[in-house]
Short mmCIF file of C-alpha atoms in Angstrom, two decimals:
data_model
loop_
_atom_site.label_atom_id
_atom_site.label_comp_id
_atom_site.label_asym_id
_atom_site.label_seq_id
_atom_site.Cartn_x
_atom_site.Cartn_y
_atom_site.Cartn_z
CA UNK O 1 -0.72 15.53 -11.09
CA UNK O 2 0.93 12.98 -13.36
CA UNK O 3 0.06 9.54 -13.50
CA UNK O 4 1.54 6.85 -10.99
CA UNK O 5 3.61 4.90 -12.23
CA UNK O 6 6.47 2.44 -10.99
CA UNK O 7 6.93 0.82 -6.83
CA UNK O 8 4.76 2.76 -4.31
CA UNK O 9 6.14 1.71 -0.48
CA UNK O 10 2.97 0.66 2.08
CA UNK O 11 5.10 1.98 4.76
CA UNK O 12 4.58 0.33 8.74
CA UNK O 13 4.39 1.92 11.87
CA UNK O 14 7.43 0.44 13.29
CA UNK O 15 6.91 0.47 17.36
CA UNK O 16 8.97 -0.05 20.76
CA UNK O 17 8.63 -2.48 23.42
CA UNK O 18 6.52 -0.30 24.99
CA UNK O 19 4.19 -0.16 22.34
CA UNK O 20 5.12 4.12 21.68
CA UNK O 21 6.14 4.66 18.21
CA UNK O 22 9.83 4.16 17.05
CA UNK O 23 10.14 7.29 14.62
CA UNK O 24 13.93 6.28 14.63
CA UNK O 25 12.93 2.98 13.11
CA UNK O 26 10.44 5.09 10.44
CA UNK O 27 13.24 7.07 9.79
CA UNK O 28 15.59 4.19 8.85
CA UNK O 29 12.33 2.72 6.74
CA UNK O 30 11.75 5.92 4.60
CA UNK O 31 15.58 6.67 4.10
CA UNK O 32 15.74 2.76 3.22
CA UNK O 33 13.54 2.87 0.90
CA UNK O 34 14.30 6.23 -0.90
CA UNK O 35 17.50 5.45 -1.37
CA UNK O 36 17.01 2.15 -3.67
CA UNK O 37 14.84 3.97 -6.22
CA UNK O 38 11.34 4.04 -5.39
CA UNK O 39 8.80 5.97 -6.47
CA UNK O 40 6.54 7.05 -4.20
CA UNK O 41 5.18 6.01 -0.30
CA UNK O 42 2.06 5.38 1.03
CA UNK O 43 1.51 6.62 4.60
CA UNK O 44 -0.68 5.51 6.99
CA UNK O 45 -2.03 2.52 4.92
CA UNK O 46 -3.32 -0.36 6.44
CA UNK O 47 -0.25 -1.90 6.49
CA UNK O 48 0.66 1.22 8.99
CA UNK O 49 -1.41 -0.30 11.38
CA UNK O 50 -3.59 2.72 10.98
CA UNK O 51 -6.99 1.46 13.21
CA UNK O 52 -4.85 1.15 16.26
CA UNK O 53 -3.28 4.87 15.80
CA UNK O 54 -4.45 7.79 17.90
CA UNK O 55 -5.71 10.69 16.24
CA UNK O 56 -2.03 12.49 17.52
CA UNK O 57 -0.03 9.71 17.02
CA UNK O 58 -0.98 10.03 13.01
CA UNK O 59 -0.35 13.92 13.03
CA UNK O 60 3.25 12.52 14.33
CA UNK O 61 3.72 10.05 11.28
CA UNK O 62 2.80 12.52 9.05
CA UNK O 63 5.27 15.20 9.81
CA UNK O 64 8.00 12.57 10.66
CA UNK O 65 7.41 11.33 7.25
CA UNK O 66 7.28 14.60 5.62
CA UNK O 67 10.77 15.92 7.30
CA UNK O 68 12.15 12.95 6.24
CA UNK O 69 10.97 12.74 2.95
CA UNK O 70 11.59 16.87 2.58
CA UNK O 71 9.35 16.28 -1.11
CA UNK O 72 11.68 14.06 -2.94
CA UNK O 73 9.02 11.64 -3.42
CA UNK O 74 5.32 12.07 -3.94
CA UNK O 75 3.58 11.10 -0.68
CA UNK O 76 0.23 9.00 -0.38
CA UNK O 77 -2.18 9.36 2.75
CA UNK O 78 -5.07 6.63 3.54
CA UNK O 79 -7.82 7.67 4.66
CA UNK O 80 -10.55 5.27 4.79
CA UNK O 81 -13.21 3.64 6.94
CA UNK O 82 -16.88 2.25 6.88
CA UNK O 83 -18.24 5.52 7.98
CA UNK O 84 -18.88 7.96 5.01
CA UNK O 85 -19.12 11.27 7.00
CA UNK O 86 -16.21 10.09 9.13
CA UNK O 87 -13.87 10.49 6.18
CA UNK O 88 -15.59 13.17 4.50
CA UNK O 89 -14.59 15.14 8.18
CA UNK O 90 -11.39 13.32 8.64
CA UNK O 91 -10.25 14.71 4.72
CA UNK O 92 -11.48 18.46 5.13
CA UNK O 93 -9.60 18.75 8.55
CA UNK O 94 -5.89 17.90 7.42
CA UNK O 95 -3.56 19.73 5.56
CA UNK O 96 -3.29 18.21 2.42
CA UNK O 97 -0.38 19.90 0.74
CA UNK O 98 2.43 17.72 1.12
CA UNK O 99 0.32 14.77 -0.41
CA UNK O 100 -0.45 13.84 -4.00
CA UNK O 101 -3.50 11.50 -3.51
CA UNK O 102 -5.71 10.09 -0.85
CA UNK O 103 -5.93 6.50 -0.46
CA UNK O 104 -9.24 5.07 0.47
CA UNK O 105 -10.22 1.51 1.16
CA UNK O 106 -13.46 0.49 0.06
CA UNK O 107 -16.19 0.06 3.12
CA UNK O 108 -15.40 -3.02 5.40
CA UNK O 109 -17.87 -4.84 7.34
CA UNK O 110 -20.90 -3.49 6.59
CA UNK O 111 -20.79 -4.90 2.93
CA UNK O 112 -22.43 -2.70 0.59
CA UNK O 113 -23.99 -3.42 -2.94
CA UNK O 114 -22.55 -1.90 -5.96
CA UNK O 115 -24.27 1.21 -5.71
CA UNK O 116 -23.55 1.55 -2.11
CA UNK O 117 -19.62 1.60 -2.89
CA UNK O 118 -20.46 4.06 -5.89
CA UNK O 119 -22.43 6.45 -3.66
CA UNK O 120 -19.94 5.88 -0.88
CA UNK O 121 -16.62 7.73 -2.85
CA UNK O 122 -18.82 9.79 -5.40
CA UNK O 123 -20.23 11.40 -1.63
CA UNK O 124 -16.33 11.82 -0.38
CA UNK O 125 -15.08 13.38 -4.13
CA UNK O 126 -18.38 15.82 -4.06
CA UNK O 127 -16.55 17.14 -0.94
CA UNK O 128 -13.25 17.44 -1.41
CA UNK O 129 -11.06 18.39 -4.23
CA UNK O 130 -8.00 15.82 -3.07
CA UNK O 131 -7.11 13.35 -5.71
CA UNK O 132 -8.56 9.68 -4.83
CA UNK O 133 -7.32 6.37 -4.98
CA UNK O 134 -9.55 3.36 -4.39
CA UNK O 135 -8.09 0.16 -2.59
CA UNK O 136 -9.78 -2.88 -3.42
CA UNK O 137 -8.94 -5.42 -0.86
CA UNK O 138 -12.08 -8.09 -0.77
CA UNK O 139 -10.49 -10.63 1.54
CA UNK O 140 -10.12 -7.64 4.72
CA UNK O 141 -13.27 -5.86 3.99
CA UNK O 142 -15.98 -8.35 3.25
CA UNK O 143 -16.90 -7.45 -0.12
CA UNK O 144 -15.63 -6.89 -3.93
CA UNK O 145 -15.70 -3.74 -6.27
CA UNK O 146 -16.16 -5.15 -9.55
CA UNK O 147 -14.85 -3.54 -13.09
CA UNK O 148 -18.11 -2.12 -13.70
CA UNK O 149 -18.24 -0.57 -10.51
CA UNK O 150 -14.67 0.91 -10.94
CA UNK O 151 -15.06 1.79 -14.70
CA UNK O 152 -18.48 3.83 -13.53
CA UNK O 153 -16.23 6.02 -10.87
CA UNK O 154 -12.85 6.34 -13.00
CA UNK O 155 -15.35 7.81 -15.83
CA UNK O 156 -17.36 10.05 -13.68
CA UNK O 157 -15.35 11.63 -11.65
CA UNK O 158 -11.96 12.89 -12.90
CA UNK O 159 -10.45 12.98 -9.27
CA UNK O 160 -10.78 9.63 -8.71
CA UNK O 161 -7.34 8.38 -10.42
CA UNK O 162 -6.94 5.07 -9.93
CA UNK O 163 -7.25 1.78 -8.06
CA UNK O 164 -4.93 0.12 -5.76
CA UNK O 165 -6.00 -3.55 -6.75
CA UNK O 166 -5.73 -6.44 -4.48
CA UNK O 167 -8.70 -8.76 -5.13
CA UNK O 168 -5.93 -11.38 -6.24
CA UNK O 169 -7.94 -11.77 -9.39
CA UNK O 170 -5.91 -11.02 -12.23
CA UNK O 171 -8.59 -11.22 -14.46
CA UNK O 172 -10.30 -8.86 -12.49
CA UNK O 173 -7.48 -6.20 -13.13
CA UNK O 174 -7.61 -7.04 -16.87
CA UNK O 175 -11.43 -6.05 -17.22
CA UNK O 176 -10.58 -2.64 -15.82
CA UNK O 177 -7.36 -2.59 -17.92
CA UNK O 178 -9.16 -3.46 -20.43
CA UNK O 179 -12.08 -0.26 -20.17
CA UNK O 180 -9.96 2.04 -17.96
CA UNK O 181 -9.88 5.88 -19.05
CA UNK O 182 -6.29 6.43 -20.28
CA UNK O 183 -5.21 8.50 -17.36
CA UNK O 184 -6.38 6.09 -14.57
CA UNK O 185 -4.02 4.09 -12.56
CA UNK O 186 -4.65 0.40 -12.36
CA UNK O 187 -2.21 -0.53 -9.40
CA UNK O 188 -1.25 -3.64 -8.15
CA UNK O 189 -1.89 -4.40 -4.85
CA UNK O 190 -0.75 -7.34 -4.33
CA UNK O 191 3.34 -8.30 -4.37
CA UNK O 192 2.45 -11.50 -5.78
CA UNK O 193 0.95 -10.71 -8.96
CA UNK O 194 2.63 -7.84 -9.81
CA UNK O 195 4.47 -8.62 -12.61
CA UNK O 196 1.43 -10.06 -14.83
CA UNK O 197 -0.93 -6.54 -13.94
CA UNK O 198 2.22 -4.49 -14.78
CA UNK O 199 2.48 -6.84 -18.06
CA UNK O 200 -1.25 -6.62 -18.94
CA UNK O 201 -1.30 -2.89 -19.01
CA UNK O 202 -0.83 -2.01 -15.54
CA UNK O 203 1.12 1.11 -13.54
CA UNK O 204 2.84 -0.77 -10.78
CA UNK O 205 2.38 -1.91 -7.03
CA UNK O 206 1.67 -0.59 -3.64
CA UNK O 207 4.21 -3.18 -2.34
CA UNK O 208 4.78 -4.20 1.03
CA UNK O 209 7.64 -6.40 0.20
CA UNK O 210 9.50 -3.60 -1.09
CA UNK O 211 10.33 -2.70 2.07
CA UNK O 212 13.34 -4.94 2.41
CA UNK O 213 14.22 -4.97 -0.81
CA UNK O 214 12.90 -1.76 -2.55
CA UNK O 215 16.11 -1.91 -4.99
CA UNK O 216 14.98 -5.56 -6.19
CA UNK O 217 11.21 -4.82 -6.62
CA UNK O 218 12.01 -1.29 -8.32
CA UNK O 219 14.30 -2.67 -10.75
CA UNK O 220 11.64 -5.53 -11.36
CA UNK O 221 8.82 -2.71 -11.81
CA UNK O 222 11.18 -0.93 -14.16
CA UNK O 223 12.05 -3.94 -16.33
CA UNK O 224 8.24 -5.31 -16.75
CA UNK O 225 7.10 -1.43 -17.79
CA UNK O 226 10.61 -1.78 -20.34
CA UNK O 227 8.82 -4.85 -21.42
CA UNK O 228 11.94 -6.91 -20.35
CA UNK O 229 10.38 -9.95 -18.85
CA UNK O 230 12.94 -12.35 -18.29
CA UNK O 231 14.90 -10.01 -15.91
CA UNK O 232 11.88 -9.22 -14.54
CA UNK O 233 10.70 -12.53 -13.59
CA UNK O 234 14.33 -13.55 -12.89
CA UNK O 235 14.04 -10.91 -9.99
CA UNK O 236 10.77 -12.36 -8.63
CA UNK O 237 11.85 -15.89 -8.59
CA UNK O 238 14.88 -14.59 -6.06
CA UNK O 239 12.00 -13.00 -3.79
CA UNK O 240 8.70 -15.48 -4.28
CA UNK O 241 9.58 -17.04 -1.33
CA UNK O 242 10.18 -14.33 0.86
CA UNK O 243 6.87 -12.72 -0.61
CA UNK O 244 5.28 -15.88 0.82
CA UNK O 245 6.83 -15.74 4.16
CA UNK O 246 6.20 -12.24 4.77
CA UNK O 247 2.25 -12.84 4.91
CA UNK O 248 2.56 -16.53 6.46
CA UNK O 249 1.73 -15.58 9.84
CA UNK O 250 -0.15 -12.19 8.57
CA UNK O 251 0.18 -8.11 7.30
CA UNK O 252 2.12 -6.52 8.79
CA UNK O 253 3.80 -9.20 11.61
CA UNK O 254 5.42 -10.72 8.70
CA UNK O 255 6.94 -7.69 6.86
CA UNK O 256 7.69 -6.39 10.80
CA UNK O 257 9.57 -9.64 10.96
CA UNK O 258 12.10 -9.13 7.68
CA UNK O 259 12.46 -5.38 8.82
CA UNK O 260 14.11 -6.38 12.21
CA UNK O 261 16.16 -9.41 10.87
CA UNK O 262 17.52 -6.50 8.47
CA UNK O 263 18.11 -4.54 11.57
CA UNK O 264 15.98 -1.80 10.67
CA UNK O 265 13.40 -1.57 13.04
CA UNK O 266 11.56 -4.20 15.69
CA UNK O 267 8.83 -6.25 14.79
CA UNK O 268 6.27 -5.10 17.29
CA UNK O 269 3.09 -4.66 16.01
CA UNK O 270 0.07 -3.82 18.38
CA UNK O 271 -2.73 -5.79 19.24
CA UNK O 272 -5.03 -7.61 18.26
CA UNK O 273 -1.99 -8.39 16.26
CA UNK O 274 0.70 -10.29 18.07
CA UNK O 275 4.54 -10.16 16.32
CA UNK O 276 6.37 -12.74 14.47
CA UNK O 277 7.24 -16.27 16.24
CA UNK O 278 10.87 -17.44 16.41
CA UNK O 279 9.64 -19.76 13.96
CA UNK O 280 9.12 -17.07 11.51
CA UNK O 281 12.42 -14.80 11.90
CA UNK O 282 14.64 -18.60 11.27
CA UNK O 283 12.55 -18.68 8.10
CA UNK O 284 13.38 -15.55 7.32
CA UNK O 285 17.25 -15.69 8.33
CA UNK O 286 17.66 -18.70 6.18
CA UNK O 287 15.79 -17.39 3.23
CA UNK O 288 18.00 -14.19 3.26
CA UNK O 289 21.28 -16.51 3.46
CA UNK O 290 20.09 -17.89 0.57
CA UNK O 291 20.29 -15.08 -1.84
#
C-alpha cells in the first residue's frame, strides 16, 4: 500500500436519544468529511466509542461506512485491546478487504515493560498479514512506547507501517523521525501539535477536530507538507481554540458537542461518558460566531 500521508478522520459513533446508533448522523459525518478533502478515515477508533459497541453493532458501522464511503477513500479499522489473543481472534475473523491498515492501541491497564509491548504486536503481525498501525496514547492506557521500542518494531517487521503518535511529546516524535525506516508513517495524533510533527518530518494527523472543519485542517496538512508555514499556522490560530474546547470536558463529548451545534448529528455519547453541558455548546456557539 502507499504511504499515509495528509488528514486521517477519527470518525464517532454518533447515537440517538435512545442510545441506538444514528447511521443517518454517520452518514452526514463521512459525506462531511469526504467532501472537504480528506484523506483517509479511521473507523471504529477510540474516539468511536468502540468499548461500549456490541460485537453487531460494529459489523453495522463497518458496512454503513463502507456503502458510504463506496472506496473513495482508504479506510482504517481499530482493533485493539489489553488482551493479545483477543485481537489476534478478533483480526482473523473479519473481512479485511475494504481496509488498508489496522489500527491498534498499545495495551491499557495492565502496563507492560518494553518488551511486553514488543512481544504484544510482533505476536498479532506473526498472525496476520493486515498492515498495522500502532497508537501511542500514554495518558488513556497507563504506559509509554518509547522510540526505541517503536524503531525495534518499524525495523522488524515490514507490516507494521507506522505510528499514530499521541504521547504529546514532540520530542518524542522527533527521535522516531529521526531513526524511522523511510517507508514508516510517523502520524500525529494529537490536533494540537500537528503542525510541528508534520514540520519535523512527519505524515500527518489522525484528527478528531477535523471533523467540523475537515476543509480547514486538510488545507493546513497540505500547506505544512508544501512547507508553507505561515498559512499553515495562520489556519491553526483560527481553530486553537476550538481544538481546546473540543477536549475541555473530554474525547469524544466535546467533538459530539461541535458536531450537533453544526447540525450534523447529536451529541450523545454513552456511558460512563455523559454528553456536553449547556456550558460547553455556548462555548462552542460563540467560538464558531467568531470565525
Amino acid at each position: 500500500m502507499k504511504k499515509l500521508y495528509g488528514t486521517g478522520v477519527a470518525l464517532v459513533t454518533p447515537f440517538k436519544r435512545d442510545g441506538k446508533i444514528d447511521f443517518e448522523g454517520l452518514e452526514k459525518i463521512v459525506k462531511h468529511v469526504a467532501e472537504n478533502k480528506v484523506d483517509y478515515l479511521v473507523v471504529l477508533g477510540t474516539t468511536a466509542e468502540t468499548s461500549t459497541l456490541k460485537k453487531e453493532e460494529k459489523k453495522n458501522v463497518i458496512e454503513c461506512v463502507k456503502n458510504i464511503n463506496q472506496t473513495k477513500l482508504p479506510l482504517i479499522l481499530g482493533i485493539g485491546g489489553n488482551n493479545t489473543e483477543d485481537i489476534i481472534e478478533k483480526i482473523k475473523n473479519i473481512n479485511l478487504d475494504d481496509f488498508s491498515a489496522i489500527l491498534s492501541v498499545s495495551p491499557y491497564y495492565n502496563r507492560p515493560s518494553q518488551e511486553g509491548i514488543y512481544q504484544h504486536f510482533k505476536s498479532i503481525v506473526n498472525n496476520t498479514d493486515a498492515k498495522i498501525i500502532i497508537y501511542n496514547v500514554p495518558k488513556r492506557t497507563g504506559s509509554n512506547i518509547l522510540p526505541d521500542t517503536v524503531i525495534r518494531l518499524a525495523n522488524d517487521f515490514e507490516n507494521i507501517i507506522g505510528i499514530k503518535e499521541a504521547s504529546g511529546n514532540i520530542l518524542q516524535s522527533y527521535k522516531i523521525i529521526e531513526k524511522k525506516p523511510k517507508n514508516f508513517s510517523l502520524i500525529s495524533g494529537d490536533d494540537f501539535i500537528t503542525l510541528p510533527v508534520i514540520l519535523g518530518g512527519g505524515d500527518g494527523v489522525i484528527s478528531v477536530i477535523s471533523q467540523g472543519f475537515p476543509k480547514e485542517v486538510s488545507e493546513m496538512v497540505s500547506l505544512a507538507k508544501e512547507n508553507k508555514i505561515q498559512e499553515a499556522f495562520s489556519i491553526f490560530y483560527k481553530i486553537i481554540n476550538m481544538i481546546e474546547l473540543i477536549y475541555e470536558e473530554g474525547n469524544p463529548t466535546g467533538i459530539k458537542t461541535l458536531l450537533k451545534v453544526l447540525k450534523i448529528c447529536n451529541s450523545y455519547v454513552r456511558l460512563p461518558l455523559i454528553k456536553g453541558t449547556s456550558f460547553l455548546e455556548k462555548k462552542i456557539e460563540n467560538n464558531l460566531n467568531l470565525l
